Short mmCIF file of C-alpha atoms in Angstrom, two decimals:
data_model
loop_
_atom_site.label_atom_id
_atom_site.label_comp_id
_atom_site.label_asym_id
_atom_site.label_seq_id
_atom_site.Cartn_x
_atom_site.Cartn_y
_atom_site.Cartn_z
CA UNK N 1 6.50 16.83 18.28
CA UNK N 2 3.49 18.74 16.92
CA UNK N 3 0.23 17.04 16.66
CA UNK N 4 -2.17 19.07 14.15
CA UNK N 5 -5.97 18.69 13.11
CA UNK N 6 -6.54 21.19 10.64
CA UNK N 7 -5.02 21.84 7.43
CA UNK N 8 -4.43 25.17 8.06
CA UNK N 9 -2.48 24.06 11.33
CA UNK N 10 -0.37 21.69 9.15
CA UNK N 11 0.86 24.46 6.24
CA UNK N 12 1.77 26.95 9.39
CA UNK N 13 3.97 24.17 10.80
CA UNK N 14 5.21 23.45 7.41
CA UNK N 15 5.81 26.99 6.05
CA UNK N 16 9.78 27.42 5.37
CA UNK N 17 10.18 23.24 5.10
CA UNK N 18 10.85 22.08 1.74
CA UNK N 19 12.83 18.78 2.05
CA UNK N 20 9.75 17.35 4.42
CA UNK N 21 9.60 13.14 4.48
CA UNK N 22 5.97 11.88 4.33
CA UNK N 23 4.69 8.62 5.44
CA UNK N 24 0.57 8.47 5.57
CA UNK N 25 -0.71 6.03 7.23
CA UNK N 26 -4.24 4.96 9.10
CA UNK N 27 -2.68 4.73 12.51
CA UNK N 28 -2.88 1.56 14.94
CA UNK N 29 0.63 1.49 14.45
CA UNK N 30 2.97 -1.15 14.34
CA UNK N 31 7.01 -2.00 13.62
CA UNK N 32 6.90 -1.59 10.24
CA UNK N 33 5.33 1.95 10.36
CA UNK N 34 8.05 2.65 12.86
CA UNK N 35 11.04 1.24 10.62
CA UNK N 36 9.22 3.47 7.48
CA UNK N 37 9.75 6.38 9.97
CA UNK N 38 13.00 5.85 10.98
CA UNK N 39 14.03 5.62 7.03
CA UNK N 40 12.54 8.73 6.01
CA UNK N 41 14.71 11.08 8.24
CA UNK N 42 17.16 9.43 6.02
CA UNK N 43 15.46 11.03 2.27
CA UNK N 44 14.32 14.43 4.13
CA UNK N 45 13.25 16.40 6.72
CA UNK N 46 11.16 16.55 8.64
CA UNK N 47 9.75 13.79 9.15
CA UNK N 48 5.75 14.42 8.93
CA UNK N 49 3.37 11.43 9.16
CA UNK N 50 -0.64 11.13 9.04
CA UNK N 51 -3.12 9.36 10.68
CA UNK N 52 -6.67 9.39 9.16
CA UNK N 53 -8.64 6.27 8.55
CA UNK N 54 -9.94 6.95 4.53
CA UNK N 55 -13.94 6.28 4.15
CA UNK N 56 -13.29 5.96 0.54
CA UNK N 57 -11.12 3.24 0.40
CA UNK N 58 -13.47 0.75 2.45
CA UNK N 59 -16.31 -0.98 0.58
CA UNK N 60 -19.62 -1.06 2.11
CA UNK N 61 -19.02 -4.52 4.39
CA UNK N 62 -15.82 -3.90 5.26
CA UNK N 63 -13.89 -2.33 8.75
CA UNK N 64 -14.19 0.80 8.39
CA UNK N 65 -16.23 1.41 11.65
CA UNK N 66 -14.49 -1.12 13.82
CA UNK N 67 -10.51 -0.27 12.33
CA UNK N 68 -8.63 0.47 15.33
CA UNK N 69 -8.24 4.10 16.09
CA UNK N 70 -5.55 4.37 18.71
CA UNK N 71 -4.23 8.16 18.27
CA UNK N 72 -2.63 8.52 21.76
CA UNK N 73 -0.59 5.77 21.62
CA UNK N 74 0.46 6.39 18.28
CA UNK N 75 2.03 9.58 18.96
CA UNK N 76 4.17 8.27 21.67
CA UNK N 77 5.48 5.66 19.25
CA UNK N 78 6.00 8.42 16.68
CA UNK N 79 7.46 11.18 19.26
CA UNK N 80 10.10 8.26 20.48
CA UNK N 81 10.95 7.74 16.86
CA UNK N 82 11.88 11.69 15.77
CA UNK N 83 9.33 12.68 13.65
CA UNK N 84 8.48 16.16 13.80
CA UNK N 85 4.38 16.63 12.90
CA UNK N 86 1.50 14.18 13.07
CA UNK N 87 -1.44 15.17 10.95
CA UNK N 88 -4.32 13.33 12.34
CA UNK N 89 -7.41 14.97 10.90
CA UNK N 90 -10.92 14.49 11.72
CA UNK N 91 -13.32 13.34 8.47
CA UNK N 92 -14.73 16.82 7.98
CA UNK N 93 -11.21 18.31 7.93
CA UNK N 94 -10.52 16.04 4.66
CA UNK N 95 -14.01 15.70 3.34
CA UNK N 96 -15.60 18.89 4.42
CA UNK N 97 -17.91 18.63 1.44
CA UNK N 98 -18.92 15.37 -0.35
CA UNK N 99 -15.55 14.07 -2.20
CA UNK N 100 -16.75 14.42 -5.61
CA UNK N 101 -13.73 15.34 -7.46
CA UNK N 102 -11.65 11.53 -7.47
CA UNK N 103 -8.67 10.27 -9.09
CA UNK N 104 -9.77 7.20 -11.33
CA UNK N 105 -6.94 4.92 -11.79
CA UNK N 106 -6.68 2.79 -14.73
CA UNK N 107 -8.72 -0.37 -15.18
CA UNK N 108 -5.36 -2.23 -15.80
CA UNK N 109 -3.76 -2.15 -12.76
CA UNK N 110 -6.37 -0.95 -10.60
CA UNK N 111 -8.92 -3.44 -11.37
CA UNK N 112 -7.01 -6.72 -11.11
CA UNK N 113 -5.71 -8.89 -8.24
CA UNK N 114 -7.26 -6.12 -4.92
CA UNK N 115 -8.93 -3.97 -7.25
CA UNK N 116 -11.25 -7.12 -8.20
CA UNK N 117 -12.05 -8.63 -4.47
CA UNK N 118 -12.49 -4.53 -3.54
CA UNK N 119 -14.09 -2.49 -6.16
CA UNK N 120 -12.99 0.78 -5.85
CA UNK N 121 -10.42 0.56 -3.17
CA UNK N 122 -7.62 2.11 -5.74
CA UNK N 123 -9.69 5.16 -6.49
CA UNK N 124 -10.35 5.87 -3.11
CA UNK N 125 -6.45 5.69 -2.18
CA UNK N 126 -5.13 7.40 -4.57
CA UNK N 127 -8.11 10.49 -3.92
CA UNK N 128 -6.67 10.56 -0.50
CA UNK N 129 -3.38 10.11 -0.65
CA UNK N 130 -3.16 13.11 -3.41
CA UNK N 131 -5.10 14.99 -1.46
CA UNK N 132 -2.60 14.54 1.48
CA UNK N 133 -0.13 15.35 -0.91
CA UNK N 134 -1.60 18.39 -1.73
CA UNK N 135 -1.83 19.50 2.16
CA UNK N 136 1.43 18.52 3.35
CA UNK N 137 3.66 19.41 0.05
CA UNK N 138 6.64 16.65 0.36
CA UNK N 139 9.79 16.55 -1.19
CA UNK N 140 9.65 12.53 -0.40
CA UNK N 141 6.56 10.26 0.16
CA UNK N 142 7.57 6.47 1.91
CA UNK N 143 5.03 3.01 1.32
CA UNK N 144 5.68 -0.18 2.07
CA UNK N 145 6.03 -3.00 -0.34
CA UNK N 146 3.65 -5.10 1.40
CA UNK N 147 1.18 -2.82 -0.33
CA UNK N 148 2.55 -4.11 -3.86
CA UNK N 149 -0.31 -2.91 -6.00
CA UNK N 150 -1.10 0.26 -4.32
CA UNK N 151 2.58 1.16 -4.46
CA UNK N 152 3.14 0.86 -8.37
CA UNK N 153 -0.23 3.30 -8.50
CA UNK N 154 0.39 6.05 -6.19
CA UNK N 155 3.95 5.71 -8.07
CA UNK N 156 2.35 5.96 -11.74
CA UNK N 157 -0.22 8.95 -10.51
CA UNK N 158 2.55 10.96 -9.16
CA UNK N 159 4.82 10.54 -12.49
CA UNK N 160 1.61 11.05 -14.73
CA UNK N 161 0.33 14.43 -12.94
CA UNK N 162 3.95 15.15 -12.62
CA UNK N 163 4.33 15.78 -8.68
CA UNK N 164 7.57 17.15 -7.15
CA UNK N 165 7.50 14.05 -5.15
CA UNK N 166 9.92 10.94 -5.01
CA UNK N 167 8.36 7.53 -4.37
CA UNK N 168 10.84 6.07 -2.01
CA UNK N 169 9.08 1.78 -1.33
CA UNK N 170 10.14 0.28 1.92
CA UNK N 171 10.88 -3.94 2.10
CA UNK N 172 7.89 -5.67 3.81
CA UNK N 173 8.54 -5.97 7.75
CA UNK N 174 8.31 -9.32 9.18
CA UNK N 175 7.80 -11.10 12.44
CA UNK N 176 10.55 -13.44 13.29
CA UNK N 177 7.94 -16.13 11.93
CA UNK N 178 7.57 -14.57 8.45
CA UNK N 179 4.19 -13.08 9.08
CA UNK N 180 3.87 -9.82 6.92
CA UNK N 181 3.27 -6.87 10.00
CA UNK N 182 -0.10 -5.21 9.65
CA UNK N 183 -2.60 -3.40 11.60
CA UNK N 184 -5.41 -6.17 11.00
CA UNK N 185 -3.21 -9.20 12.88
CA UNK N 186 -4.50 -7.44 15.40
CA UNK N 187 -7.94 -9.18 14.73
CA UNK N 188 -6.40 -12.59 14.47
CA UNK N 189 -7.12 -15.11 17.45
CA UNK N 190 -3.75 -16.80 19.26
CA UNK N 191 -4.80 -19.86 17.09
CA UNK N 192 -5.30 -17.87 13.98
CA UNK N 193 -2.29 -15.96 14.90
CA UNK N 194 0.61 -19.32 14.98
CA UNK N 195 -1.24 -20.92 11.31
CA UNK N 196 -0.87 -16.69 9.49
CA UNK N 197 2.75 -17.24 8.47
CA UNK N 198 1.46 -20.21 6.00
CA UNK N 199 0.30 -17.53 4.11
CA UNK N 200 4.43 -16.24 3.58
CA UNK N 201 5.55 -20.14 3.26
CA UNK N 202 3.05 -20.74 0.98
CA UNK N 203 4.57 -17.50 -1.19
CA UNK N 204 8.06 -19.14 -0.24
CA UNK N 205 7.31 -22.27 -1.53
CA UNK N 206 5.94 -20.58 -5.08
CA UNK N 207 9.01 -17.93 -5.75
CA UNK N 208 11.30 -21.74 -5.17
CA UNK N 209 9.43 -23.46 -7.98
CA UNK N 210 9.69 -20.20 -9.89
CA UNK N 211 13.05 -20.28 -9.21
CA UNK N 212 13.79 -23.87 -9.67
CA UNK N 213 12.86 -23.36 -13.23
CA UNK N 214 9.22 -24.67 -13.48
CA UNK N 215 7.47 -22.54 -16.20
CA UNK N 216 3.83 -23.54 -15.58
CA UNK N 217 2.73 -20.70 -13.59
CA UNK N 218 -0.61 -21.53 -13.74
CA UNK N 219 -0.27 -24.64 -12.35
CA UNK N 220 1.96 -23.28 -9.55
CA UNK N 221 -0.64 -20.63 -9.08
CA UNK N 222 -3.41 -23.64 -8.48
CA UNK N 223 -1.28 -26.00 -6.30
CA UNK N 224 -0.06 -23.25 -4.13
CA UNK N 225 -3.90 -22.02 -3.80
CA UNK N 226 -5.02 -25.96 -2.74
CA UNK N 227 -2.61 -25.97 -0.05
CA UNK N 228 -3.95 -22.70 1.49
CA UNK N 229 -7.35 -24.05 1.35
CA UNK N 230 -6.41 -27.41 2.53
CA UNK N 231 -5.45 -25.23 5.82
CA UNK N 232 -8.37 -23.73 5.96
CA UNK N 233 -7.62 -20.45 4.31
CA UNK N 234 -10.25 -19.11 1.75
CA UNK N 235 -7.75 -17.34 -0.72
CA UNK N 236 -8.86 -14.80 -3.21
CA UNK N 237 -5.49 -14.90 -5.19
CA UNK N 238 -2.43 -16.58 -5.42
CA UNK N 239 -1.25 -14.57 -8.69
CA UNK N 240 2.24 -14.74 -9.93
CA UNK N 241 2.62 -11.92 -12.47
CA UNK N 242 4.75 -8.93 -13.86
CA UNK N 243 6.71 -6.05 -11.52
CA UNK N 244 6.68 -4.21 -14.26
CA UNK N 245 2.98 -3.53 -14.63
CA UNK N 246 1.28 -6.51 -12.52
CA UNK N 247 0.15 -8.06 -15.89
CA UNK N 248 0.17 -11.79 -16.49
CA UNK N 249 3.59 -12.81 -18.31
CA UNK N 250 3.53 -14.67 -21.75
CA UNK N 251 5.48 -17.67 -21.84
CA UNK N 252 8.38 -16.18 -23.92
CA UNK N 253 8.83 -13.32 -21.01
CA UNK N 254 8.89 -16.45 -18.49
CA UNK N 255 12.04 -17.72 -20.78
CA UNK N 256 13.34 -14.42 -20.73
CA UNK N 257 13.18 -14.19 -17.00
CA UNK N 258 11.15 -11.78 -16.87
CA UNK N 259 11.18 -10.25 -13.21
CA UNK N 260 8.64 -11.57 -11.72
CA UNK N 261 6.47 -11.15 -8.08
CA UNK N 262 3.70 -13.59 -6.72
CA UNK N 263 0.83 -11.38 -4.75
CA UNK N 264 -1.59 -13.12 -2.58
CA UNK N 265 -4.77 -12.40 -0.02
CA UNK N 266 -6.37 -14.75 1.89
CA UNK N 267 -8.89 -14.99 4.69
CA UNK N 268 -8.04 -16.61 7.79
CA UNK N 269 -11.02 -16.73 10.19
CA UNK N 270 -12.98 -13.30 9.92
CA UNK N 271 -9.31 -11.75 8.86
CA UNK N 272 -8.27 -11.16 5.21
CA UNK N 273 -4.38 -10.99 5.43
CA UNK N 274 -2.27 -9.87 2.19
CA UNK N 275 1.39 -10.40 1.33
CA UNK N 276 3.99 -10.74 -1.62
CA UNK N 277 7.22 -11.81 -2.54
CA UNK N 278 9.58 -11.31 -5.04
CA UNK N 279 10.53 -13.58 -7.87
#
């Protein structure tokens, strides 16, 4: 496995590749990196996967300096698991110059649900992650669905600026408990660790009334957000809404049956978890 810094490193290793699988990531890696790995050597290859913690999607009280940064033991993981070149560049590689030039997502979807609790967050994904697109030139580009909103815009930016790339999701990878994996569990405390998979029962118990034919979302929405707090939890959302677009459904698309998915982040303790389900 190759392990390059520099964006000129990365094009020689990629030059004659033009069916190359793409998974970015932040590193600290866990299972459900692993499994997105181990599925894109199924939609191309080779498999090529980054590591860079992004400055511009963390607001100014957030993790950014603390994240975990655990490159050595993330390229064993990713060597064991068959895929080809890690790009793990330094901040000056990627932002040699002060990022000026950003993609600016729609308010619509970019400014609801995350986009509210983290101003900016969407801009400063989709700046990076087209800008990794632009150095590593994939035929195929995996994210996981636990990422629900960012997923639906890197998907729309890459149909709208009409990139040669296919947006392939992956199904959220759970503990045997139900608890959504993710890099910041890592910051939960054993206690905070056996009450996180509330957060996925609570979800649970929402996509059953959905299910069981109850129309008043709102008041699902409310009762599912008590119980959460009753635990402890200080939720931002509990937001049942659209696939389609993430937009609120009107009562006749409820009828309908419209497809629907409930989206939810919460903070347990010092951690602010996120997770979805399906409708």
């Amino acid at each position: 496995m190759k392990v390059v810094h520099t964006i000129r490193d990365l094009r020689d290793q990629m030059r004659g590749h033009d069916k190359v699988a793409f998974v970015p990531t932040m590193g600290n890696l866990h299972e459900g990196h692993i499994k997105l790995m181990r599925t894109a050597a199924d939609y191309g290859d080779p498999v090529v996967a980054s590591i860079f913690v992004n400055r511009l999607q963390f607001g100014p009280n957030e993790d950014f300096d603390t994240y975990p940064r655990t490159l050595t033991e993330d390229c064993e993981k990713l060597q064991a698991n068959g895929v080809y070149c890690v790009f793990a560049p330094l901040e000056k590689e990627i932002y040699p110059v002060p990022q000026d030039y950003r993609i600016s997502p729609p308010h619509d979807v970019a400014d609801i649900l995350e986009g509210e609790f983290r101003p900016g967050f969407f801009g400063g994904v989709t700046t990076v992650v087209m800008k990794l697109f632009s150095c590593v030139q994939p035929r195929v580009a995996l994210f996981g669905k636990k990422d629900y909103q960012q997923l639906m815009i890197v998907r729309r930016m890459v149909q709208q600026f009409a990139l040669p790339i296919e947006i392939v999701p992956h199904e959220t990878v759970r503990a045997p408990d139900g608890l959504a994996l993710s890099s910041r569990n890592s910051y939960l405390s054993e206690t905070e660790r056996a009450e996180a998979p509330w957060l996925y029962a609570i979800l649970k118990s929402v996509q059953t009334a959905v299910q069981s034919g109850e129309k008043n979302l709102v008041q699902i929405e409310e009762t599912a957000t008590q119980q959460l707090s009753k635990r402890g939890w200080k939720p931002d959302y509990i937001a049942i809404r659209k696939r389609s677009n993430l937009q609120r459904p009107t009562a006749e698309e409820v009828i309908a049956e419209e497809k629907l998915v409930v989206l939810a982040a919460a903070t347990l303790g010092k951690t602010r978890l996120i997770d979805n389900l399906e409708i």
